[in-house]
């Protein structure tokens, strides 16, 4: 009889323990209804040339908990505070046609409710306006996954993970000047605010023999751009990197504009080479070699 009572007592205690455990797990789960980013970012970026569309992607775990380990990667509560965090650094949308896409994927967000610690693993990816990956940072792959010891610590773990992201590198991609073809009708006015003026052209002009004078002029078939007289550059060999300052030029009309290089040297016949400005802009280069012929 005593043995039977002992068995019944153990069974009752076990049921109560399981019930208590289940109730405690439900209580813990009920606490995970929001995330608080504990610290404001220390960086702010300005003069960005491109906007960014921010997407936060939770990852649904196979199950929400294993005992007192809770898997929080599938929760939607990351979305709003994370977007606010990123936008506070100066990243925002500018144009739906040219904005880049910033994706923050919550790969793992585990909470050990028994030990009071959390672990967060995020992947940050930047895609250009043609959907090419141009930047990827994975905290796990780089050994930057963080564990915090506090009451669960999910807020701090997630904040620490965000602070490990190389936001400065992302900003550099967004500061890159637009390509001229992205501003087809924006004309050069001399203020340096167009992609055409920000495009650096590499000049490489050689001659044999060396020491010849190099001139250049503009020949235009469009009324927005005026043709010009010869302008002296230097003697060969001439190598330089500089922008083209052709007033009134647009990418749209650049195929109707030519650059003429002229090479002159005493005792030799002058020679000229012609360059299509559209091609120059696309290739970002003017390269020419003059093999001079002696005068008879």
PDB file of C-alpha atoms in Angstrom:
ATOM      1  CA  UNK A   1       0.000   0.000   0.000  1.00  0.00           C
ATOM      2  CA  UNK A   2       2.827   2.371   0.921  1.00  0.00           C
ATOM      3  CA  UNK A   3       4.528   1.569  -2.348  1.00  0.00           C
ATOM      4  CA  UNK A   4       1.352   2.375  -4.283  1.00  0.00           C
ATOM      5  CA  UNK A   5       0.994   5.697  -2.457  1.00  0.00           C
ATOM      6  CA  UNK A   6       4.617   6.495  -3.241  1.00  0.00           C
ATOM      7  CA  UNK A   7       4.095   5.806  -6.934  1.00  0.00           C
ATOM      8  CA  UNK A   8       0.941   7.946  -6.985  1.00  0.00           C
ATOM      9  CA  UNK A   9       2.763  10.786  -5.245  1.00  0.00           C
ATOM     10  CA  UNK A  10       5.616  10.680  -7.729  1.00  0.00           C
ATOM     11  CA  UNK A  11       3.144  10.665 -10.608  1.00  0.00           C
ATOM     12  CA  UNK A  12       1.231  13.631  -9.189  1.00  0.00           C
ATOM     13  CA  UNK A  13       4.460  15.570  -8.600  1.00  0.00           C
ATOM     14  CA  UNK A  14       5.602  14.803 -12.146  1.00  0.00           C
ATOM     15  CA  UNK A  15       2.308  16.014 -13.598  1.00  0.00           C
ATOM     16  CA  UNK A  16       2.473  19.185 -11.515  1.00  0.00           C
ATOM     17  CA  UNK A  17       6.081  19.742 -12.565  1.00  0.00           C
ATOM     18  CA  UNK A  18       5.240  19.290 -16.229  1.00  0.00           C
ATOM     19  CA  UNK A  19       2.229  21.560 -15.884  1.00  0.00           C
ATOM     20  CA  UNK A  20       4.359  24.160 -14.103  1.00  0.00           C
ATOM     21  CA  UNK A  21       7.063  23.834 -16.768  1.00  0.00           C
ATOM     22  CA  UNK A  22       4.534  24.251 -19.541  1.00  0.00           C
ATOM     23  CA  UNK A  23       2.996  27.264 -17.827  1.00  0.00           C
ATOM     24  CA  UNK A  24       6.415  28.829 -17.359  1.00  0.00           C
ATOM     25  CA  UNK A  25       7.298  28.242 -21.011  1.00  0.00           C
ATOM     26  CA  UNK A  26       4.045  29.897 -22.066  1.00  0.00           C
ATOM     27  CA  UNK A  27       4.830  32.820 -19.761  1.00  0.00           C
ATOM     28  CA  UNK A  28       8.274  33.169 -21.311  1.00  0.00           C
ATOM     29  CA  UNK A  29       6.880  33.006 -24.833  1.00  0.00           C
ATOM     30  CA  UNK A  30       4.348  35.700 -23.984  1.00  0.00           C
ATOM     31  CA  UNK A  31       7.233  38.083 -23.244  1.00  0.00           C
ATOM     32  CA  UNK A  32       8.502  37.907 -26.813  1.00  0.00           C
ATOM     33  CA  UNK A  33       6.092  40.349 -28.418  1.00  0.00           C
ATOM     34  CA  UNK A  34       8.528  43.156 -29.251  1.00  0.00           C
ATOM     35  CA  UNK A  35      12.199  44.019 -29.631  1.00  0.00           C
ATOM     36  CA  UNK A  36      13.919  47.132 -28.324  1.00  0.00           C
ATOM     37  CA  UNK A  37      17.126  48.366 -29.937  1.00  0.00           C
ATOM     38  CA  UNK A  38      19.007  49.510 -26.879  1.00  0.00           C
ATOM     39  CA  UNK A  39      21.327  52.139 -28.365  1.00  0.00           C
ATOM     40  CA  UNK A  40      20.977  54.699 -31.144  1.00  0.00           C
ATOM     41  CA  UNK A  41      23.556  54.350 -33.948  1.00  0.00           C
ATOM     42  CA  UNK A  42      26.721  56.392 -33.575  1.00  0.00           C
ATOM     43  CA  UNK A  43      27.070  57.010 -37.329  1.00  0.00           C
ATOM     44  CA  UNK A  44      25.166  59.296 -39.678  1.00  0.00           C
ATOM     45  CA  UNK A  45      25.774  59.536 -43.423  1.00  0.00           C
ATOM     46  CA  UNK A  46      24.975  62.453 -45.725  1.00  0.00           C
ATOM     47  CA  UNK A  47      25.468  63.352 -49.404  1.00  0.00           C
ATOM     48  CA  UNK A  48      24.331  59.907 -50.497  1.00  0.00           C
ATOM     49  CA  UNK A  49      23.796  59.727 -54.252  1.00  0.00           C
ATOM     50  CA  UNK A  50      21.392  56.790 -54.080  1.00  0.00           C
ATOM     51  CA  UNK A  51      18.438  55.827 -51.968  1.00  0.00           C
ATOM     52  CA  UNK A  52      17.835  52.443 -50.436  1.00  0.00           C
ATOM     53  CA  UNK A  53      14.768  50.240 -50.024  1.00  0.00           C
ATOM     54  CA  UNK A  54      15.047  48.502 -46.630  1.00  0.00           C
ATOM     55  CA  UNK A  55      13.675  44.982 -46.249  1.00  0.00           C
ATOM     56  CA  UNK A  56      13.731  42.979 -42.998  1.00  0.00           C
ATOM     57  CA  UNK A  57      13.280  39.235 -43.483  1.00  0.00           C
ATOM     58  CA  UNK A  58      12.532  36.985 -40.462  1.00  0.00           C
ATOM     59  CA  UNK A  59      13.413  33.304 -40.817  1.00  0.00           C
ATOM     60  CA  UNK A  60      10.795  30.860 -39.584  1.00  0.00           C
ATOM     61  CA  UNK A  61      12.373  28.186 -37.324  1.00  0.00           C
ATOM     62  CA  UNK A  62      11.262  24.556 -37.396  1.00  0.00           C
ATOM     63  CA  UNK A  63       9.753  25.000 -33.938  1.00  0.00           C
ATOM     64  CA  UNK A  64       9.528  27.889 -31.504  1.00  0.00           C
ATOM     65  CA  UNK A  65      11.158  26.238 -28.499  1.00  0.00           C
ATOM     66  CA  UNK A  66      13.195  23.278 -27.320  1.00  0.00           C
ATOM     67  CA  UNK A  67      12.533  23.193 -23.595  1.00  0.00           C
ATOM     68  CA  UNK A  68      13.756  26.558 -22.327  1.00  0.00           C
ATOM     69  CA  UNK A  69      15.488  27.480 -25.585  1.00  0.00           C
ATOM     70  CA  UNK A  70      13.273  29.761 -27.643  1.00  0.00           C
ATOM     71  CA  UNK A  71      13.803  30.385 -31.352  1.00  0.00           C
ATOM     72  CA  UNK A  72      12.765  33.956 -32.145  1.00  0.00           C
ATOM     73  CA  UNK A  73      14.059  34.392 -35.702  1.00  0.00           C
ATOM     74  CA  UNK A  74      10.598  34.142 -37.240  1.00  0.00           C
ATOM     75  CA  UNK A  75       9.016  37.036 -35.352  1.00  0.00           C
ATOM     76  CA  UNK A  76       7.833  40.104 -37.245  1.00  0.00           C
ATOM     77  CA  UNK A  77       8.608  42.530 -34.435  1.00  0.00           C
ATOM     78  CA  UNK A  78      12.115  43.186 -35.854  1.00  0.00           C
ATOM     79  CA  UNK A  79      10.779  45.012 -38.900  1.00  0.00           C
ATOM     80  CA  UNK A  80       9.677  48.445 -37.669  1.00  0.00           C
ATOM     81  CA  UNK A  81      12.465  49.192 -35.126  1.00  0.00           C
ATOM     82  CA  UNK A  82      15.154  47.980 -37.533  1.00  0.00           C
ATOM     83  CA  UNK A  83      13.915  50.166 -40.386  1.00  0.00           C
ATOM     84  CA  UNK A  84      13.815  53.128 -37.985  1.00  0.00           C
ATOM     85  CA  UNK A  85      17.355  52.327 -36.828  1.00  0.00           C
ATOM     86  CA  UNK A  86      18.703  52.198 -40.392  1.00  0.00           C
ATOM     87  CA  UNK A  87      16.849  55.339 -41.482  1.00  0.00           C
ATOM     88  CA  UNK A  88      18.226  57.276 -38.504  1.00  0.00           C
ATOM     89  CA  UNK A  89      21.687  56.897 -40.067  1.00  0.00           C
ATOM     90  CA  UNK A  90      20.579  58.758 -43.206  1.00  0.00           C
ATOM     91  CA  UNK A  91      19.582  55.825 -45.391  1.00  0.00           C
ATOM     92  CA  UNK A  92      16.239  56.480 -47.077  1.00  0.00           C
ATOM     93  CA  UNK A  93      14.337  55.944 -50.311  1.00  0.00           C
ATOM     94  CA  UNK A  94      14.947  58.386 -53.192  1.00  0.00           C
ATOM     95  CA  UNK A  95      13.745  56.875 -56.458  1.00  0.00           C
ATOM     96  CA  UNK A  96      11.995  53.565 -57.062  1.00  0.00           C
ATOM     97  CA  UNK A  97      13.779  53.215 -60.410  1.00  0.00           C
ATOM     98  CA  UNK A  98      17.343  53.605 -59.124  1.00  0.00           C
ATOM     99  CA  UNK A  99      17.280  52.818 -55.382  1.00  0.00           C
ATOM    100  CA  UNK A 100      19.406  49.964 -54.095  1.00  0.00           C
ATOM    101  CA  UNK A 101      17.898  47.281 -51.839  1.00  0.00           C
ATOM    102  CA  UNK A 102      19.177  46.635 -48.312  1.00  0.00           C
ATOM    103  CA  UNK A 103      18.144  43.242 -46.956  1.00  0.00           C
ATOM    104  CA  UNK A 104      18.571  42.304 -43.296  1.00  0.00           C
ATOM    105  CA  UNK A 105      17.803  38.645 -42.738  1.00  0.00           C
ATOM    106  CA  UNK A 106      17.324  37.272 -39.218  1.00  0.00           C
ATOM    107  CA  UNK A 107      19.070  33.929 -39.608  1.00  0.00           C
ATOM    108  CA  UNK A 108      18.954  32.973 -35.940  1.00  0.00           C
ATOM    109  CA  UNK A 109      17.720  34.559 -32.722  1.00  0.00           C
ATOM    110  CA  UNK A 110      17.854  32.056 -29.876  1.00  0.00           C
ATOM    111  CA  UNK A 111      17.078  32.719 -26.237  1.00  0.00           C
ATOM    112  CA  UNK A 112      18.142  30.426 -23.415  1.00  0.00           C
ATOM    113  CA  UNK A 113      15.473  31.144 -20.824  1.00  0.00           C
ATOM    114  CA  UNK A 114      17.138  28.886 -18.238  1.00  0.00           C
ATOM    115  CA  UNK A 115      20.602  30.493 -18.397  1.00  0.00           C
ATOM    116  CA  UNK A 116      19.308  33.965 -19.312  1.00  0.00           C
ATOM    117  CA  UNK A 117      21.311  34.489 -22.476  1.00  0.00           C
ATOM    118  CA  UNK A 118      20.604  35.177 -26.137  1.00  0.00           C
ATOM    119  CA  UNK A 119      22.303  34.626 -29.462  1.00  0.00           C
ATOM    120  CA  UNK A 120      21.563  36.546 -32.688  1.00  0.00           C
ATOM    121  CA  UNK A 121      22.868  35.914 -36.165  1.00  0.00           C
ATOM    122  CA  UNK A 122      21.952  38.306 -38.992  1.00  0.00           C
ATOM    123  CA  UNK A 123      22.930  38.577 -42.641  1.00  0.00           C
ATOM    124  CA  UNK A 124      23.072  41.987 -44.320  1.00  0.00           C
ATOM    125  CA  UNK A 125      23.018  42.229 -48.108  1.00  0.00           C
ATOM    126  CA  UNK A 126      23.048  45.243 -50.439  1.00  0.00           C
ATOM    127  CA  UNK A 127      21.758  44.799 -53.988  1.00  0.00           C
ATOM    128  CA  UNK A 128      22.152  47.357 -56.761  1.00  0.00           C
ATOM    129  CA  UNK A 129      19.323  48.593 -58.979  1.00  0.00           C
ATOM    130  CA  UNK A 130      19.901  45.614 -61.311  1.00  0.00           C
ATOM    131  CA  UNK A 131      19.537  43.153 -58.405  1.00  0.00           C
ATOM    132  CA  UNK A 132      23.242  42.291 -58.278  1.00  0.00           C
ATOM    133  CA  UNK A 133      24.770  41.560 -54.877  1.00  0.00           C
ATOM    134  CA  UNK A 134      27.400  44.232 -54.187  1.00  0.00           C
ATOM    135  CA  UNK A 135      27.871  43.819 -50.429  1.00  0.00           C
ATOM    136  CA  UNK A 136      27.242  40.934 -48.049  1.00  0.00           C
ATOM    137  CA  UNK A 137      28.100  40.633 -44.394  1.00  0.00           C
ATOM    138  CA  UNK A 138      27.247  37.518 -42.432  1.00  0.00           C
ATOM    139  CA  UNK A 139      27.884  37.751 -38.699  1.00  0.00           C
ATOM    140  CA  UNK A 140      28.226  34.017 -38.203  1.00  0.00           C
ATOM    141  CA  UNK A 141      30.646  33.630 -41.034  1.00  0.00           C
ATOM    142  CA  UNK A 142      32.778  36.445 -39.661  1.00  0.00           C
ATOM    143  CA  UNK A 143      32.615  35.180 -36.080  1.00  0.00           C
ATOM    144  CA  UNK A 144      30.727  38.229 -34.920  1.00  0.00           C
ATOM    145  CA  UNK A 145      27.661  36.519 -33.481  1.00  0.00           C
ATOM    146  CA  UNK A 146      27.098  37.933 -30.002  1.00  0.00           C
ATOM    147  CA  UNK A 147      25.862  36.340 -26.773  1.00  0.00           C
ATOM    148  CA  UNK A 148      24.630  38.525 -23.912  1.00  0.00           C
ATOM    149  CA  UNK A 149      24.041  37.564 -20.287  1.00  0.00           C
ATOM    150  CA  UNK A 150      21.068  39.343 -18.758  1.00  0.00           C
ATOM    151  CA  UNK A 151      17.379  38.525 -18.447  1.00  0.00           C
ATOM    152  CA  UNK A 152      17.158  36.683 -21.781  1.00  0.00           C
ATOM    153  CA  UNK A 153      19.215  39.496 -23.403  1.00  0.00           C
ATOM    154  CA  UNK A 154      17.549  39.407 -26.809  1.00  0.00           C
ATOM    155  CA  UNK A 155      17.374  43.214 -27.045  1.00  0.00           C
ATOM    156  CA  UNK A 156      21.083  43.627 -26.364  1.00  0.00           C
ATOM    157  CA  UNK A 157      22.059  40.698 -28.571  1.00  0.00           C
ATOM    158  CA  UNK A 158      20.154  42.156 -31.515  1.00  0.00           C
ATOM    159  CA  UNK A 159      21.518  45.662 -30.874  1.00  0.00           C
ATOM    160  CA  UNK A 160      25.070  44.310 -30.743  1.00  0.00           C
ATOM    161  CA  UNK A 161      24.547  42.425 -33.990  1.00  0.00           C
ATOM    162  CA  UNK A 162      23.365  45.604 -35.743  1.00  0.00           C
ATOM    163  CA  UNK A 163      26.368  47.526 -34.411  1.00  0.00           C
ATOM    164  CA  UNK A 164      28.733  45.001 -36.006  1.00  0.00           C
ATOM    165  CA  UNK A 165      27.465  45.848 -39.509  1.00  0.00           C
ATOM    166  CA  UNK A 166      29.874  47.864 -41.649  1.00  0.00           C
ATOM    167  CA  UNK A 167      27.448  50.707 -42.335  1.00  0.00           C
ATOM    168  CA  UNK A 168      30.291  52.900 -43.593  1.00  0.00           C
ATOM    169  CA  UNK A 169      31.017  50.443 -46.392  1.00  0.00           C
ATOM    170  CA  UNK A 170      27.350  50.400 -47.353  1.00  0.00           C
ATOM    171  CA  UNK A 171      27.325  54.216 -47.409  1.00  0.00           C
ATOM    172  CA  UNK A 172      30.306  54.224 -49.795  1.00  0.00           C
ATOM    173  CA  UNK A 173      28.308  52.214 -52.324  1.00  0.00           C
ATOM    174  CA  UNK A 174      25.439  54.680 -52.018  1.00  0.00           C
ATOM    175  CA  UNK A 175      27.784  57.656 -52.430  1.00  0.00           C
ATOM    176  CA  UNK A 176      29.071  56.470 -55.800  1.00  0.00           C
ATOM    177  CA  UNK A 177      28.195  58.871 -58.584  1.00  0.00           C
ATOM    178  CA  UNK A 178      25.508  57.844 -60.994  1.00  0.00           C
ATOM    179  CA  UNK A 179      26.438  56.746 -64.480  1.00  0.00           C
ATOM    180  CA  UNK A 180      25.827  59.341 -67.237  1.00  0.00           C
ATOM    181  CA  UNK A 181      23.260  57.086 -68.911  1.00  0.00           C
ATOM    182  CA  UNK A 182      21.159  57.301 -65.735  1.00  0.00           C
ATOM    183  CA  UNK A 183      20.779  61.055 -66.370  1.00  0.00           C
ATOM    184  CA  UNK A 184      20.240  61.040 -70.149  1.00  0.00           C
ATOM    185  CA  UNK A 185      18.807  64.556 -70.393  1.00  0.00           C
ATOM    186  CA  UNK A 186      20.704  66.397 -67.660  1.00  0.00           C
ATOM    187  CA  UNK A 187      23.016  68.926 -69.282  1.00  0.00           C
ATOM    188  CA  UNK A 188      26.438  70.123 -68.170  1.00  0.00           C
ATOM    189  CA  UNK A 189      26.270  73.655 -66.777  1.00  0.00           C
ATOM    190  CA  UNK A 190      29.617  73.786 -65.025  1.00  0.00           C
ATOM    191  CA  UNK A 191      28.350  73.287 -61.477  1.00  0.00           C
ATOM    192  CA  UNK A 192      29.729  69.766 -61.125  1.00  0.00           C
ATOM    193  CA  UNK A 193      26.334  68.312 -60.225  1.00  0.00           C
ATOM    194  CA  UNK A 194      25.860  65.935 -63.160  1.00  0.00           C
ATOM    195  CA  UNK A 195      27.073  62.393 -63.653  1.00  0.00           C
ATOM    196  CA  UNK A 196      28.777  63.548 -66.871  1.00  0.00           C
ATOM    197  CA  UNK A 197      30.925  66.027 -64.949  1.00  0.00           C
ATOM    198  CA  UNK A 198      31.722  63.458 -62.281  1.00  0.00           C
ATOM    199  CA  UNK A 199      32.841  60.846 -64.804  1.00  0.00           C
ATOM    200  CA  UNK A 200      36.621  60.776 -64.855  1.00  0.00           C
ATOM    201  CA  UNK A 201      38.182  60.185 -68.268  1.00  0.00           C
ATOM    202  CA  UNK A 202      41.625  58.669 -68.651  1.00  0.00           C
ATOM    203  CA  UNK A 203      43.685  60.386 -71.371  1.00  0.00           C
ATOM    204  CA  UNK A 204      46.596  58.503 -72.911  1.00  0.00           C
ATOM    205  CA  UNK A 205      48.083  60.144 -76.003  1.00  0.00           C
ATOM    206  CA  UNK A 206      51.390  58.921 -77.431  1.00  0.00           C
ATOM    207  CA  UNK A 207      53.373  59.741 -80.555  1.00  0.00           C
ATOM    208  CA  UNK A 208      56.467  58.557 -82.346  1.00  0.00           C
ATOM    209  CA  UNK A 209      58.620  60.510 -82.181  1.00  0.00           C
ATOM    210  CA  UNK A 210      57.662  61.973 -78.823  1.00  0.00           C
ATOM    211  CA  UNK A 211      57.550  65.660 -78.009  1.00  0.00           C
ATOM    212  CA  UNK A 212      54.665  66.526 -80.348  1.00  0.00           C
ATOM    213  CA  UNK A 213      52.092  69.174 -79.396  1.00  0.00           C
ATOM    214  CA  UNK A 214      48.592  67.880 -78.645  1.00  0.00           C
ATOM    215  CA  UNK A 215      45.449  69.983 -79.165  1.00  0.00           C
ATOM    216  CA  UNK A 216      41.788  69.101 -78.792  1.00  0.00           C
ATOM    217  CA  UNK A 217      38.547  70.652 -79.992  1.00  0.00           C
ATOM    218  CA  UNK A 218      34.819  69.945 -79.902  1.00  0.00           C
ATOM    219  CA  UNK A 219      32.789  69.400 -83.085  1.00  0.00           C
ATOM    220  CA  UNK A 220      29.050  69.373 -82.491  1.00  0.00           C
ATOM    221  CA  UNK A 221      26.011  68.551 -84.604  1.00  0.00           C
ATOM    222  CA  UNK A 222      23.549  69.511 -81.863  1.00  0.00           C
ATOM    223  CA  UNK A 223      22.588  73.124 -81.092  1.00  0.00           C
ATOM    224  CA  UNK A 224      22.880  72.581 -77.317  1.00  0.00           C
ATOM    225  CA  UNK A 225      26.665  72.164 -77.617  1.00  0.00           C
ATOM    226  CA  UNK A 226      28.897  74.698 -79.338  1.00  0.00           C
ATOM    227  CA  UNK A 227      31.854  73.645 -81.444  1.00  0.00           C
ATOM    228  CA  UNK A 228      35.177  75.021 -80.250  1.00  0.00           C
ATOM    229  CA  UNK A 229      38.605  75.954 -81.528  1.00  0.00           C
ATOM    230  CA  UNK A 230      41.744  73.983 -80.793  1.00  0.00           C
ATOM    231  CA  UNK A 231      42.830  73.981 -77.163  1.00  0.00           C
ATOM    232  CA  UNK A 232      46.389  73.102 -76.231  1.00  0.00           C
ATOM    233  CA  UNK A 233      46.856  70.095 -73.948  1.00  0.00           C
ATOM    234  CA  UNK A 234      50.567  69.274 -73.667  1.00  0.00           C
ATOM    235  CA  UNK A 235      53.369  67.542 -75.507  1.00  0.00           C
ATOM    236  CA  UNK A 236      53.462  63.782 -75.906  1.00  0.00           C
ATOM    237  CA  UNK A 237      53.521  61.528 -74.046  1.00  0.00           C
ATOM    238  CA  UNK A 238      50.379  62.892 -72.411  1.00  0.00           C
ATOM    239  CA  UNK A 239      48.690  60.975 -69.602  1.00  0.00           C
ATOM    240  CA  UNK A 240      46.011  62.449 -67.369  1.00  0.00           C
ATOM    241  CA  UNK A 241      42.731  61.723 -65.625  1.00  0.00           C
ATOM    242  CA  UNK A 242      40.124  64.449 -65.692  1.00  0.00           C
ATOM    243  CA  UNK A 243      36.470  65.108 -66.385  1.00  0.00           C
ATOM    244  CA  UNK A 244      35.153  66.513 -69.660  1.00  0.00           C
ATOM    245  CA  UNK A 245      33.729  70.008 -69.237  1.00  0.00           C
ATOM    246  CA  UNK A 246      31.625  70.473 -72.369  1.00  0.00           C
ATOM    247  CA  UNK A 247      28.853  72.969 -71.665  1.00  0.00           C
ATOM    248  CA  UNK A 248      25.360  71.922 -72.768  1.00  0.00           C
ATOM    249  CA  UNK A 249      26.324  68.277 -73.227  1.00  0.00           C
ATOM    250  CA  UNK A 250      23.882  65.548 -72.208  1.00  0.00           C
ATOM    251  CA  UNK A 251      24.288  61.803 -72.451  1.00  0.00           C
ATOM    252  CA  UNK A 252      21.375  61.769 -74.904  1.00  0.00           C
ATOM    253  CA  UNK A 253      23.114  64.187 -77.311  1.00  0.00           C
ATOM    254  CA  UNK A 254      26.657  62.949 -76.740  1.00  0.00           C
ATOM    255  CA  UNK A 255      26.525  60.728 -79.842  1.00  0.00           C
ATOM    256  CA  UNK A 256      26.232  63.931 -81.909  1.00  0.00           C
ATOM    257  CA  UNK A 257      29.387  65.414 -80.414  1.00  0.00           C
ATOM    258  CA  UNK A 258      32.965  64.606 -81.414  1.00  0.00           C
ATOM    259  CA  UNK A 259      36.331  65.302 -79.840  1.00  0.00           C
ATOM    260  CA  UNK A 260      39.128  65.901 -82.352  1.00  0.00           C
ATOM    261  CA  UNK A 261      42.715  65.343 -81.219  1.00  0.00           C
ATOM    262  CA  UNK A 262      45.405  67.052 -83.300  1.00  0.00           C
ATOM    263  CA  UNK A 263      49.091  66.188 -83.132  1.00  0.00           C
ATOM    264  CA  UNK A 264      51.724  68.607 -84.492  1.00  0.00           C
ATOM    265  CA  UNK A 265      55.522  68.591 -84.555  1.00  0.00           C
ATOM    266  CA  UNK A 266      57.963  70.689 -86.550  1.00  0.00           C
ATOM    267  CA  UNK A 267      59.195  68.793 -89.600  1.00  0.00           C
ATOM    268  CA  UNK A 268      56.257  66.344 -89.508  1.00  0.00           C
ATOM    269  CA  UNK A 269      52.828  66.345 -91.080  1.00  0.00           C
ATOM    270  CA  UNK A 270      49.974  67.125 -88.633  1.00  0.00           C
ATOM    271  CA  UNK A 271      47.539  64.318 -87.875  1.00  0.00           C
ATOM    272  CA  UNK A 272      44.070  64.186 -86.327  1.00  0.00           C
ATOM    273  CA  UNK A 273      41.979  61.483 -84.660  1.00  0.00           C
ATOM    274  CA  UNK A 274      38.254  61.676 -83.963  1.00  0.00           C
ATOM    275  CA  UNK A 275      36.376  60.329 -80.911  1.00  0.00           C
ATOM    276  CA  UNK A 276      32.655  59.886 -80.355  1.00  0.00           C
ATOM    277  CA  UNK A 277      31.832  61.449 -76.962  1.00  0.00           C
ATOM    278  CA  UNK A 278      29.210  58.775 -76.170  1.00  0.00           C
ATOM    279  CA  UNK A 279      31.863  56.108 -76.602  1.00  0.00           C
ATOM    280  CA  UNK A 280      34.333  58.130 -74.529  1.00  0.00           C
ATOM    281  CA  UNK A 281      31.808  58.351 -71.686  1.00  0.00           C
ATOM    282  CA  UNK A 282      30.998  54.656 -71.789  1.00  0.00           C
ATOM    283  CA  UNK A 283      34.638  53.572 -71.934  1.00  0.00           C
ATOM    284  CA  UNK A 284      35.892  56.386 -69.683  1.00  0.00           C
ATOM    285  CA  UNK A 285      39.002  56.656 -71.840  1.00  0.00           C
ATOM    286  CA  UNK A 286      40.612  58.571 -74.700  1.00  0.00           C
ATOM    287  CA  UNK A 287      43.561  56.623 -76.021  1.00  0.00           C
ATOM    288  CA  UNK A 288      45.487  57.541 -79.172  1.00  0.00           C
ATOM    289  CA  UNK A 289      48.819  56.838 -80.825  1.00  0.00           C
ATOM    290  CA  UNK A 290      50.191  59.051 -83.628  1.00  0.00           C
ATOM    291  CA  UNK A 291      52.934  57.671 -85.860  1.00  0.00           C
ATOM    292  CA  UNK A 292      54.202  60.924 -87.370  1.00  0.00           C
ATOM    293  CA  UNK A 293      55.355  61.169 -90.957  1.00  0.00           C
ATOM    294  CA  UNK A 294      58.127  63.557 -91.959  1.00  0.00           C
ATOM    295  CA  UNK A 295      57.331  66.359 -94.359  1.00  0.00           C
ATOM    296  CA  UNK A 296      58.884  66.006 -97.787  1.00  0.00           C
TER     297      UNK A 296
END
